[in-house]
Amino acid sequence: MMERPKVAFFDLSCCEGCQLQVANLGEELLDVLGLIDLVEFREVMSETWEGRYDVAIVEGSVVNEESEQRLREIRRRSDLLIAYGSCATIGGVNGMKNRKPLPEVQQEVYGERADWFPTDRTRPLHQLVKVDYFIHGCPIHPQEFIKVLKSALAGLPYQVPDYAVCVECKFNENVCLYDKGVTCLGPVTRAGCNAWCVNNGNVCYGCRGLVSNPNRAGAEEVLREHGLDAGLIANKMLMYNAAMEPCDE
Amino acid sequence: MSRNVSVNVEFLTRVEGHGHIVVDVANGVLQKAELQIVEAPRFFEALLQGRSIFEAQHITSRICGICACGHSLASIQAAESAIGFSPSAQTIALRKLLLHMENLDSHILHIYMLAAPDLLGVQSFMGLMPEHADAVRRALRMKKACNDVCDILVGRHVHPISCVVGGFTKLPDVRQLEAMHALLLQIREDLVPTVALLGALKFPEFERETEYVALVSDEPEYPLLSGDVGSSDGVRKVKEDYRAVTNEFLVPHSTAKHARLSRGSYAVGALARFNLNAARLHPAARQAAAEIGLSAPCHNPFLNTAAQLVECVHCSEEAIGIIEQFLEQGIDQGEAVIVGVNENRQIPVRAGHGVGAVEVPRGILFHDYEVDAEGIIQKANCVIPTGQNLQNIEDDMHKLVPEILDRDPAEITLALEMLVRAYDPCISCSTHFLQVEFVGR
């Protein structure tokens, strides 16, 4: 019988909520654990592993030299690398600090002692190393996590949906937020969350990143029709996507 | 005794976030006992500047995945207080329900997955499977039930969706109230063997009296979502004066700030709340405390885990009570809030300053915002429970190490890890404080 694949979880700079989404699978988690040999998961286990990882699942973004080195080391020791959660896939809320001069940000929090705690601009994983699978979202959607893990274990590709959240939102028969006089990033944001936030009465904040070919003209027309300022949308977009470089993806 | 001991735990496991324990004993004399916080700072307070007060809870819930609902609630309280908005009675009751679920969920995670392996002598939760399969399944079932309640109430537990400034963007209907009720009854049932399990476990014997800080109130209710800030040394201040309680200061070995009040350090969290407010607990929770032999005042930090279990009983009973009341009186669906960076100005905005103080799983959490007339945040400050506990943990280590110096190094290391874990530290939360006020050490 083939040996079970060695899987490890790692966290860089983040809230660790995506790990929690995995823990929150409940008893389904035991089915997942039955398929793999979980060798490292610092938040829930004390064991560590010196060998090679078949699959490394990495959460969080790179914000300093230390985390960059850690990520490169994980990549070096892993056959497959999965980036999970917005911080890892697009930089996430950590990226907002890239829009201000770094010394100003450090000064704000640590005052005169800012140099005690060095930081760098925020980067998602693929800006530093090769990423084999992306699981977007803040937090990740547990069922998408299962799908991607199955694909990775079976050696199959996983295609992140590349249509707008609006598609899923329409299937869920939500009233369009623009018709309520509210801006929403659904028209330009990558689907795959089943319009999670809109289903619960909130707006889409763009946590899964932009679709690869956003319908800019269409989005502008919607804003014009509702007499809304495009600046509102641009500002909202920076909540999650501020660390994305223009050439990314 | 002229012994040399050096403990160096890199990347402490089974805690949220990144920390090292460093202890140095030379010739039998303790030279150093530090909990080094090496989590990379994320600068949340700086990120909040320039964002709308209506986006604040969305951003600040990302401080922490475990207590995202608690951060949302503290953030919303600060925001509403800054713009002068008073929530309805229905909103307050639903927020209490959410906070109970947050404390319950996080405590169960800590008791079973992070602390129990220590008490049962295994390295991780998975190691419990062979001999304690029932407990593992029960823990996962309870966590799932907490999550399912949060799914219904606010869309999800990790970064809640519908809980916003002004109220809730979606309100549960009768069918959903019944579903939450059924889930909570199942949790109530699973808490019975949980109390029996913890009652049978042997916690390390260690005591150090310290100052305990928590919300206090003259109302009969166990204060979690409102009240003044009080301490076991007799301090009592309104929440707006929180800086006079936390007195933050920086140390080089921690990206999280330290805090102290009347003494060199103080403790927050379930044990602090229990010590200050045990008489206000639900009778079923007081019964559970008696069963596991916990009584106030308790000065053994390892028993924070036991106090968490007592709170689990309290929170589940109170949550059941809130839902039963809604089942009886109904929910006014007309109160649902339409969000959207307040583009439609549904909620009036004014310039102001507001503080939120909420008892989240690891202790009292403060959010503090200053907003301009457009509702844009000019200044933000968040003081997180784990930061407030750091100096107290180090002071515990200073007392504990000499007491256990005759044990072998592996045992000393484990005892220190267990001590830190008992506080259920949330390190990723604790590394983004703002507004440094330097206090000489």
XYZ file of C-alpha atoms in Angstrom:
690
model
C 0.000 0.000 0.000
C 1.202 3.458 -0.853
C 2.331 5.643 2.017
C -0.075 8.383 2.954
C 1.028 11.815 1.719
C 2.843 13.975 4.260
C 0.938 17.219 4.683
C 1.932 20.247 6.768
C 0.226 23.519 7.610
C 2.153 26.770 8.043
C 1.198 30.292 8.994
C 2.942 33.529 8.082
C 1.497 36.930 8.965
C -2.257 36.566 9.379
C -5.096 36.100 11.844
C -4.946 32.284 11.543
C -8.657 32.267 10.767
C -8.157 30.044 7.724
C -6.548 27.326 9.870
C -9.564 27.649 12.068
C -11.850 27.166 9.099
C -10.068 23.836 8.612
C -10.469 22.926 12.303
C -14.115 23.989 11.997
C -14.841 21.242 9.489
C -15.964 19.318 12.587
C -16.128 15.555 12.323
C -15.551 15.880 8.562
C -12.018 16.845 9.604
C -11.474 13.255 10.754
C -12.283 12.003 7.233
C -9.698 14.383 5.802
C -7.137 13.347 8.406
C -7.767 9.726 7.493
C -6.407 10.365 3.975
C -3.207 12.139 4.926
C -0.307 11.955 7.303
C -0.479 15.314 9.059
C 3.110 16.022 10.064
C 3.046 19.679 11.168
C 0.297 22.070 12.256
C 1.756 24.344 14.943
C -1.535 25.748 16.123
C -2.958 22.366 17.100
C -0.038 19.968 17.499
C 3.437 19.923 19.036
C 4.978 17.432 16.621
C 7.421 18.656 13.973
C 8.863 16.929 10.910
C 12.326 17.141 9.426
C 11.680 15.418 6.102
C 10.078 16.389 2.825
C 6.453 17.525 2.542
C 4.251 16.184 -0.213
C 1.911 19.108 0.333
C 2.579 22.347 2.240
C -0.462 24.494 2.959
C 0.570 28.050 3.726
C -1.518 30.822 5.233
C -0.574 34.502 5.689
C 1.458 37.032 3.770
C 5.140 37.865 3.752
C 5.823 41.065 5.690
C 9.464 40.802 6.744
C 12.797 39.176 5.983
C 12.204 36.337 8.439
C 8.921 35.274 6.885
C 10.456 35.479 3.396
C 13.186 33.057 4.438
C 10.681 30.772 6.098
C 8.546 30.657 2.979
C 11.556 29.899 0.725
C 12.577 27.079 3.075
C 9.063 25.603 3.055
C 8.975 25.788 -0.747
C 12.383 24.094 -0.978
C 11.136 21.167 1.103
C 7.701 20.773 -0.520
C 6.530 19.039 -3.670
C 3.310 21.024 -3.805
C 2.527 24.366 -2.232
C -1.011 25.552 -1.588
C -1.569 29.224 -0.727
C -4.735 29.548 1.338
C -6.592 32.645 2.436
C -6.488 36.201 1.101
C -3.305 37.118 2.991
C -1.447 34.354 1.143
C -3.132 34.652 -2.257
C -3.449 38.430 -2.728
C -1.854 40.028 0.361
C -5.220 40.651 2.014
C -5.867 43.369 4.610
C -2.151 43.302 5.502
C -1.586 44.922 2.104
C -3.271 48.174 3.121
C -0.029 49.264 4.711
C 1.670 49.247 1.265
C -0.315 52.360 0.374
C 1.450 54.489 2.979
C 5.160 55.130 3.550
C 6.357 52.261 5.780
C 8.183 54.481 8.325
C 4.920 56.367 8.875
C 3.060 53.113 9.569
C 5.750 51.873 11.971
C 5.923 55.199 13.767
C 2.154 55.189 14.253
C 2.210 51.910 16.156
C 5.604 51.741 17.867
C 6.584 55.420 18.119
C 10.256 56.115 18.756
C 10.929 52.390 19.127
C 9.811 51.613 15.566
C 13.254 50.254 14.675
C 12.894 47.476 17.272
C 10.356 45.768 15.036
C 11.388 45.854 11.362
C 8.791 45.306 8.661
C 8.713 45.237 4.891
C 5.970 45.846 2.339
C 3.334 43.096 2.295
C 3.563 40.446 -0.423
C 1.367 37.457 -1.329
C 3.223 34.157 -1.707
C 3.319 33.934 -5.506
C 5.301 37.175 -5.659
C 8.167 35.241 -4.032
C 7.810 31.523 -4.797
C 5.921 29.220 -7.139
C 2.399 28.493 -5.872
C 0.704 25.345 -7.180
C -2.815 25.894 -5.868
C -4.728 28.968 -4.697
C -7.574 28.870 -2.182
C -8.863 32.417 -2.069
C -11.063 34.121 0.509
C -11.020 35.866 3.875
C -11.642 33.415 5.378
C -11.426 30.414 3.025
C -14.617 28.549 2.193
C -14.266 25.107 3.869
C -15.799 23.204 0.969
C -13.405 24.803 -1.528
C -10.550 23.785 0.770
C -11.682 20.143 0.545
C -11.973 20.388 -3.245
C -8.473 21.811 -3.635
C -6.918 19.336 -1.224
C -8.527 16.439 -3.097
C -7.232 17.840 -6.396
C -3.734 18.231 -4.994
C -3.688 14.706 -3.541
C -4.955 13.274 -6.828
C -2.450 15.317 -8.844
C -5.209 17.111 -10.727
C -5.376 20.837 -11.464
C -7.945 22.998 -9.666
C -9.437 25.854 -11.642
C -10.421 28.827 -9.502
C -13.721 30.106 -10.938
C -12.885 33.067 -13.175
C -16.280 34.709 -13.367
C -17.704 37.412 -11.117
C -19.334 36.887 -7.702
C -22.474 38.363 -9.336
C -22.996 35.049 -11.132
C -23.308 33.146 -7.848
C -25.225 36.012 -6.261
C -27.853 35.865 -9.052
C -28.238 32.097 -8.593
C -28.966 32.819 -4.929
C -31.683 35.271 -5.993
C -30.345 38.133 -3.879
C -31.633 41.631 -4.605
C -28.741 43.492 -6.309
C -27.125 45.815 -3.791
C -26.813 48.533 -6.427
C -30.613 48.567 -6.527
C -30.495 49.310 -2.797
C -28.170 52.246 -3.452
C -25.075 50.475 -2.192
C -21.770 49.783 -3.954
C -20.519 46.200 -4.008
C -17.393 44.614 -5.488
C -19.313 41.574 -6.744
C -19.140 42.648 -10.431
C -15.314 42.519 -10.521
C -14.480 39.939 -7.838
C -13.605 36.299 -8.522
C -16.399 33.880 -7.584
C -16.114 30.655 -5.596
C -17.537 31.744 -2.233
C -21.171 31.386 -3.316
C -21.621 35.143 -2.678
C -21.172 34.459 1.023
C -21.264 38.084 2.245
C -24.127 39.249 0.035
C -26.223 36.247 1.063
C -25.891 37.532 4.630
C -26.934 41.084 3.866
C -23.481 42.607 3.512
C -21.565 43.801 0.442
C -18.757 42.009 -1.391
C -15.416 43.431 -0.214
C -13.345 41.732 -2.937
C -11.487 39.292 -0.668
C -10.972 36.745 -3.466
C -9.227 39.227 -5.770
C -10.154 40.529 -9.205
C -11.380 38.274 -12.000
C -8.669 38.006 -14.666
C -10.677 40.022 -17.163
C -12.913 42.384 -15.189
C -15.663 44.069 -17.151
C -14.508 47.572 -16.385
C -16.871 49.259 -18.855
C -19.839 47.338 -17.439
C -18.905 48.205 -13.869
C -18.541 51.875 -14.770
C -21.925 51.837 -16.469
C -23.565 50.377 -13.355
C -21.988 53.109 -11.233
C -23.124 55.790 -13.681
C -26.669 54.441 -13.758
C -26.880 54.645 -9.984
C -25.139 57.991 -9.759
C -22.273 56.550 -7.713
C -18.688 57.761 -7.563
C -16.064 55.390 -8.992
C -13.742 56.545 -6.201
C -15.869 54.597 -3.704
C -15.179 51.369 -5.567
C -11.475 52.076 -5.993
C -11.095 52.752 -2.281
C -12.985 49.584 -1.336
C -10.834 47.559 -3.706
C -7.754 48.593 -1.750
C -8.983 46.868 1.402
C -7.868 43.455 0.122
C -6.016 44.081 -3.107
C -3.529 46.804 -2.155
C -0.575 44.404 -2.255
C -1.297 43.178 -5.774
C 1.110 44.525 -8.373
C -0.347 45.491 -11.767
C 1.427 42.537 -13.460
C 0.126 39.917 -11.017
C -1.908 37.030 -12.447
C 21.388 24.497 44.486
C 23.971 25.361 41.837
C 22.212 24.236 38.745
C 22.300 25.550 35.196
C 19.111 25.252 33.218
C 18.426 26.699 29.846
C 14.986 26.422 28.293
C 14.533 27.599 24.756
C 11.195 26.762 23.201
C 11.131 28.069 19.659
C 7.693 28.580 18.195
C 5.538 27.490 21.099
C 2.892 25.139 19.753
C -0.826 24.887 20.429
C -1.230 28.626 20.824
C -2.471 31.130 18.309
C 0.438 33.106 16.889
C 4.204 32.973 17.255
C 6.058 33.054 20.559
C 9.234 31.678 22.139
C 9.868 30.845 25.801
C 13.364 31.660 26.989
C 14.504 30.809 30.524
C 18.048 31.017 31.826
C 19.219 29.707 35.184
C 22.901 30.046 36.072
C 24.309 28.531 39.269
C 20.821 28.000 40.562
C 19.843 31.646 40.093
C 17.164 32.636 37.608
C 18.671 35.129 35.174
C 15.920 35.423 32.625
C 12.317 34.256 32.101
C 10.809 35.703 28.970
C 7.887 34.998 26.724
C 9.251 36.390 23.498
C 6.591 37.507 21.068
C 8.006 37.203 17.583
C 4.817 37.437 15.594
C 5.340 39.922 12.786
C 3.350 43.068 13.526
C 0.516 43.896 11.127
C -0.068 47.541 12.150
C -3.854 47.413 12.306
C -4.240 50.802 13.940
C -2.356 52.409 11.075
C -4.476 50.460 8.547
C -7.664 51.818 10.087
C -6.672 55.449 9.593
C -8.564 56.875 6.652
C -11.156 54.059 6.530
C -14.857 54.586 7.203
C -16.241 53.835 10.655
C -18.646 51.466 8.849
C -15.744 49.374 7.561
C -13.932 49.210 10.894
C -15.484 45.999 12.197
C -14.860 44.265 8.889
C -11.161 45.151 9.108
C -10.643 44.627 12.846
C -12.289 41.212 12.928
C -9.247 40.217 10.808
C -7.016 40.895 13.811
C -7.946 37.417 14.985
C -9.591 34.382 13.456
C -10.405 32.778 16.812
C -12.092 35.772 18.438
C -13.249 37.566 15.279
C -16.765 38.000 16.711
C -15.370 39.586 19.894
C -13.274 42.016 17.886
C -16.325 42.875 15.775
C -18.377 43.559 18.899
C -15.718 45.756 20.556
C -15.164 47.572 17.279
C -18.868 48.212 16.736
C -19.272 49.430 20.316
C -16.415 51.927 19.871
C -17.733 53.041 16.478
C -21.318 53.524 17.670
C -20.161 55.399 20.721
C -17.981 57.682 18.544
C -20.881 58.653 16.267
C -23.453 58.702 19.075
C -25.623 55.797 17.932
C -27.596 53.737 20.478
C -28.448 50.156 19.490
C -31.949 48.737 20.080
C -32.768 46.250 22.855
C -33.171 43.527 20.212
C -29.724 44.290 18.779
C -28.142 44.186 22.245
C -29.739 40.809 23.001
C -28.520 39.359 19.688
C -25.025 40.753 20.301
C -25.005 39.080 23.724
C -25.997 35.835 22.051
C -23.107 36.218 19.599
C -20.642 36.958 22.398
C -21.800 33.881 24.328
C -21.217 31.746 21.236
C -17.780 33.292 20.761
C -16.684 32.570 24.312
C -18.155 29.078 24.196
C -16.529 28.172 20.877
C -13.110 29.537 21.775
C -13.119 27.995 25.259
C -14.013 24.561 23.856
C -11.167 24.860 21.350
C -8.767 25.713 24.150
C -9.985 23.149 26.677
C -10.039 20.166 24.340
C -7.589 20.882 21.543
C -4.913 23.035 23.159
C -4.891 22.277 26.904
C -6.269 18.717 27.290
C -3.333 17.060 25.485
C -1.032 18.444 28.223
C -3.263 17.202 31.018
C -3.631 13.772 29.413
C 0.045 13.446 28.538
C -0.030 13.481 24.745
C 1.474 15.876 22.226
C -1.598 16.914 20.351
C -5.314 16.645 19.987
C -4.851 13.864 17.437
C -2.915 11.896 20.063
C -6.103 11.717 22.122
C -7.851 9.575 19.503
C -6.694 6.108 20.624
C -7.782 6.409 24.260
C -10.217 9.310 24.242
C -12.077 8.970 20.948
C -15.363 9.949 22.587
C -13.881 13.190 23.919
C -12.412 14.028 20.503
C -15.712 13.461 18.756
C -17.555 15.414 21.443
C -15.168 18.362 21.118
C -15.508 18.454 17.335
C -19.273 18.110 17.631
C -19.495 21.007 20.113
C -17.248 23.224 18.016
C -19.289 22.417 14.942
C -22.499 23.250 16.828
C -21.077 26.632 17.919
C -20.089 27.300 14.349
C -23.467 26.285 13.041
C -25.166 28.716 15.447
C -22.831 31.495 14.241
C -23.517 30.532 10.614
C -27.203 31.109 11.225
C -26.771 34.246 13.302
C -23.998 36.129 11.470
C -23.097 34.103 8.361
C -20.030 32.421 9.871
C -17.903 32.408 13.003
C -14.538 33.326 11.471
C -15.081 36.980 10.483
C -18.817 37.388 11.038
C -20.725 38.974 8.162
C -24.049 40.374 9.311
C -23.069 41.997 12.613
C -22.393 45.677 11.798
C -22.574 49.239 13.103
C -26.295 49.895 13.635
C -27.363 46.286 14.184
C -27.629 43.182 11.998
C -27.925 43.088 8.194
C -30.042 39.946 8.483
C -32.167 38.662 11.345
C -33.051 35.068 12.210
C -36.605 33.878 11.539
C -38.551 31.452 13.749
C -37.217 28.386 11.952
C -33.651 29.612 12.440
C -34.250 30.411 16.097
C -35.498 26.852 16.559
C -32.438 25.467 14.777
C -30.088 27.472 17.030
C -32.062 26.335 20.075
C -31.684 22.673 19.112
C -27.927 23.093 18.594
C -27.546 24.728 21.994
C -29.493 21.952 23.709
C -27.025 19.502 22.199
C -24.126 21.604 23.537
C -25.748 21.638 26.982
C -25.846 17.839 26.887
C -22.190 17.570 25.764
C -21.057 19.902 28.534
C -22.086 17.351 31.175
C -19.343 14.821 30.319
C -16.958 17.734 29.695
C -17.389 18.880 33.296
C -16.888 15.285 34.467
C -13.701 14.985 32.353
C -12.148 18.175 33.682
C -13.181 17.378 37.232
C -11.184 14.142 36.992
C -8.024 15.781 35.623
C -5.163 16.864 37.800
C -4.004 20.427 37.245
C -0.489 21.471 38.314
C -0.306 22.886 41.809
C 1.014 26.414 41.746
C -0.180 29.698 43.183
C 0.733 33.325 42.728
C -1.632 36.017 43.820
C -1.895 38.827 41.311
C -4.255 41.657 40.376
C -7.243 40.475 38.328
C -8.922 42.867 35.879
C -12.339 42.436 34.236
C -15.551 44.278 33.491
C -17.575 44.886 36.652
C -21.114 46.100 37.098
C -23.750 46.808 39.726
C -26.325 44.905 37.651
C -27.045 41.276 38.592
C -25.837 40.023 35.182
C -22.334 38.522 34.718
C -20.829 41.480 32.780
C -19.436 40.600 29.350
C -20.676 43.221 26.880
C -20.968 46.285 29.140
C -19.849 47.648 32.489
C -16.930 49.476 34.080
C -13.375 48.230 34.294
C -12.602 46.846 37.754
C -9.772 45.073 39.519
C -9.314 42.783 42.519
C -7.139 45.519 44.062
C -10.167 47.803 44.184
C -9.660 49.878 41.024
C -12.846 50.912 39.225
C -12.897 53.137 36.152
C -15.264 53.907 33.286
C -14.192 52.198 30.062
C -13.179 55.525 28.496
C -10.362 55.651 31.081
C -8.911 52.330 29.944
C -5.463 53.811 29.330
C -5.162 54.436 33.066
C -5.765 50.692 33.526
C -3.551 49.260 30.802
C -0.532 51.615 31.131
C 1.127 49.983 28.144
C 4.866 49.796 27.775
C 7.275 48.265 25.291
C 9.919 45.627 25.893
C 12.452 44.681 23.210
C 11.684 40.963 23.230
C 8.027 41.373 22.307
C 6.272 42.946 19.342
C 3.242 43.079 21.665
C 3.162 45.710 24.377
C 3.040 44.851 28.070
C 0.649 46.291 30.672
C 0.431 46.851 34.428
C -1.947 48.510 36.873
C -1.555 48.603 40.696
C 1.320 46.095 40.792
C 4.020 44.951 38.379
C 1.482 43.038 36.325
C -2.158 41.980 36.146
C -4.216 39.148 34.673
C -7.307 39.190 32.471
C -9.379 36.279 31.142
C -11.781 33.649 32.389
C -10.085 33.280 35.785
C -10.038 37.077 36.314
C -13.732 37.270 35.440
C -14.503 34.315 37.691
C -12.567 35.854 40.580
C -14.376 39.187 40.258
C -17.863 38.054 39.250
C -18.400 34.411 40.319
C -21.536 35.347 42.275
C -23.192 36.611 39.075
C -22.758 33.358 37.126
C -25.774 31.326 36.026
C -26.656 28.801 38.787
C -25.768 25.887 36.487
C -22.292 27.387 36.024
C -21.850 27.814 39.782
C -22.846 24.164 40.136
C -20.212 23.171 37.544
C -17.569 25.184 39.428
C -18.433 23.279 42.610
C -18.185 19.954 40.738
C -14.692 20.644 39.459
C -13.624 22.217 42.751
C -13.101 25.780 41.568
C -13.886 28.579 43.995
C -13.166 32.310 44.042
C -10.642 33.696 44.705
C -8.377 31.246 42.913
C -4.711 32.158 42.421
C -3.598 29.169 40.332
C -3.174 30.364 36.712
C -3.342 26.757 35.442
C -6.999 26.769 36.522
C -7.846 29.401 33.922
C -8.824 26.386 31.829
C -11.264 25.279 34.553
C -12.738 28.804 34.733
C -13.235 28.644 30.964
C -15.306 25.503 31.370
C -17.448 27.171 34.048
C -18.016 30.018 31.585
C -18.975 27.506 28.874
C -21.859 26.376 31.070
C -22.793 29.988 31.813
C -22.677 31.053 28.155
C -24.672 28.080 26.874
C -27.387 28.598 29.517
C -27.596 32.350 28.851
C -27.665 31.772 25.079
C -30.514 29.289 25.468
C -32.354 31.878 27.592
C -31.975 34.616 24.944
C -33.241 32.359 22.164
C -36.192 31.161 24.231
C -37.131 34.757 24.897
C -37.048 35.552 21.165
C -39.096 32.434 20.431
C -41.668 33.764 22.831
C -41.747 37.432 21.822
C -40.659 37.192 18.152
C -38.041 39.126 16.184
C -38.737 42.483 14.551
C -37.435 41.893 11.007
C -37.919 45.597 10.285
C -34.759 46.343 12.253
C -32.458 44.788 9.622
C -29.737 47.254 8.589
C -28.748 47.987 4.993
C -24.966 48.393 4.829
C -22.657 50.020 2.345
C -20.021 52.427 3.648
C -23.082 54.380 4.694
C -23.357 55.827 1.214
C -27.047 56.302 1.797
C -26.523 57.962 5.200
C -29.028 55.744 6.930
C -27.211 56.246 10.193
C -26.298 59.857 11.040
C -22.589 60.470 11.433
C -20.785 63.048 13.551
C -17.229 63.687 14.655
C -16.451 61.992 17.940
C -14.454 59.609 20.072
C -15.627 56.225 21.320
C -14.322 53.294 23.330
C -15.516 49.693 23.192
C -14.784 47.345 26.125
C -15.869 43.720 25.725
C -15.009 40.521 27.607
C -13.776 38.214 24.851
C -12.468 34.681 25.493
C -8.974 35.738 26.621
C -10.027 38.764 28.656
C -11.022 42.365 28.355
C -10.593 43.875 24.884
C -10.531 47.605 24.153
C -11.074 49.341 20.821
C -10.813 53.122 20.674
C -11.616 55.284 17.628
C -11.561 58.973 16.833
C -13.632 59.889 13.771
C -14.167 63.073 11.784
C -17.512 64.589 10.750
C -17.607 62.265 7.699
C -17.146 59.166 9.866
C -13.569 58.604 8.707
C -11.197 57.194 11.333
C -8.416 59.595 12.305
C -6.919 57.618 15.195
C -7.400 54.054 16.372
C -6.138 52.045 19.307
C -6.729 48.406 20.167
C -5.573 46.857 23.459
C -5.791 43.096 23.300
C -6.125 40.705 26.292
C -3.017 38.659 25.546
C -0.864 41.791 25.621
C -2.272 42.628 29.038
C -1.375 39.136 30.287
C 2.213 38.991 29.006
C 3.901 40.636 31.993
C 1.796 38.514 34.336
C 2.862 35.328 32.533
C 6.508 36.311 32.896
C 5.986 37.071 36.595
C 4.425 33.597 36.983
C 7.448 32.091 35.239
C 9.738 33.898 37.697
C 7.935 32.292 40.622
C 7.431 28.872 39.015
C 10.964 28.178 37.757
C 12.683 28.168 41.178
C 9.894 25.907 42.526
C 10.514 23.229 39.891
C 14.251 23.588 39.420
C 14.963 20.065 40.719
C 13.016 18.447 37.875
C 14.631 17.373 34.641
C 14.817 19.915 31.811
C 12.090 18.298 29.715
C 9.672 18.503 32.639
C 10.579 22.135 33.337
C 10.017 22.996 29.697
C 6.660 21.254 29.611
C 5.556 22.977 32.828
C 6.423 26.374 31.327
C 4.659 25.572 28.068
C 1.598 24.461 30.004
C 1.661 27.648 32.048
C 1.736 29.841 28.956
C -0.912 27.746 27.224
C -3.190 27.972 30.289
C -3.541 31.681 29.538
C -4.780 30.661 26.088
C -2.628 33.391 24.527
C -3.660 34.760 21.211
C -0.404 36.095 19.951
C -1.427 37.096 16.469
C -4.041 39.354 18.110
C -1.648 40.923 20.501
C 0.866 42.394 18.105
C -0.817 45.437 16.777
C -1.256 48.006 19.421
C -0.910 51.635 18.819
C -0.183 54.834 20.609
C 2.901 54.094 22.468
C 3.269 55.754 25.778
C 6.677 55.025 27.159
C 6.852 53.955 30.746
C 10.329 53.493 32.119
C 11.135 50.024 33.340
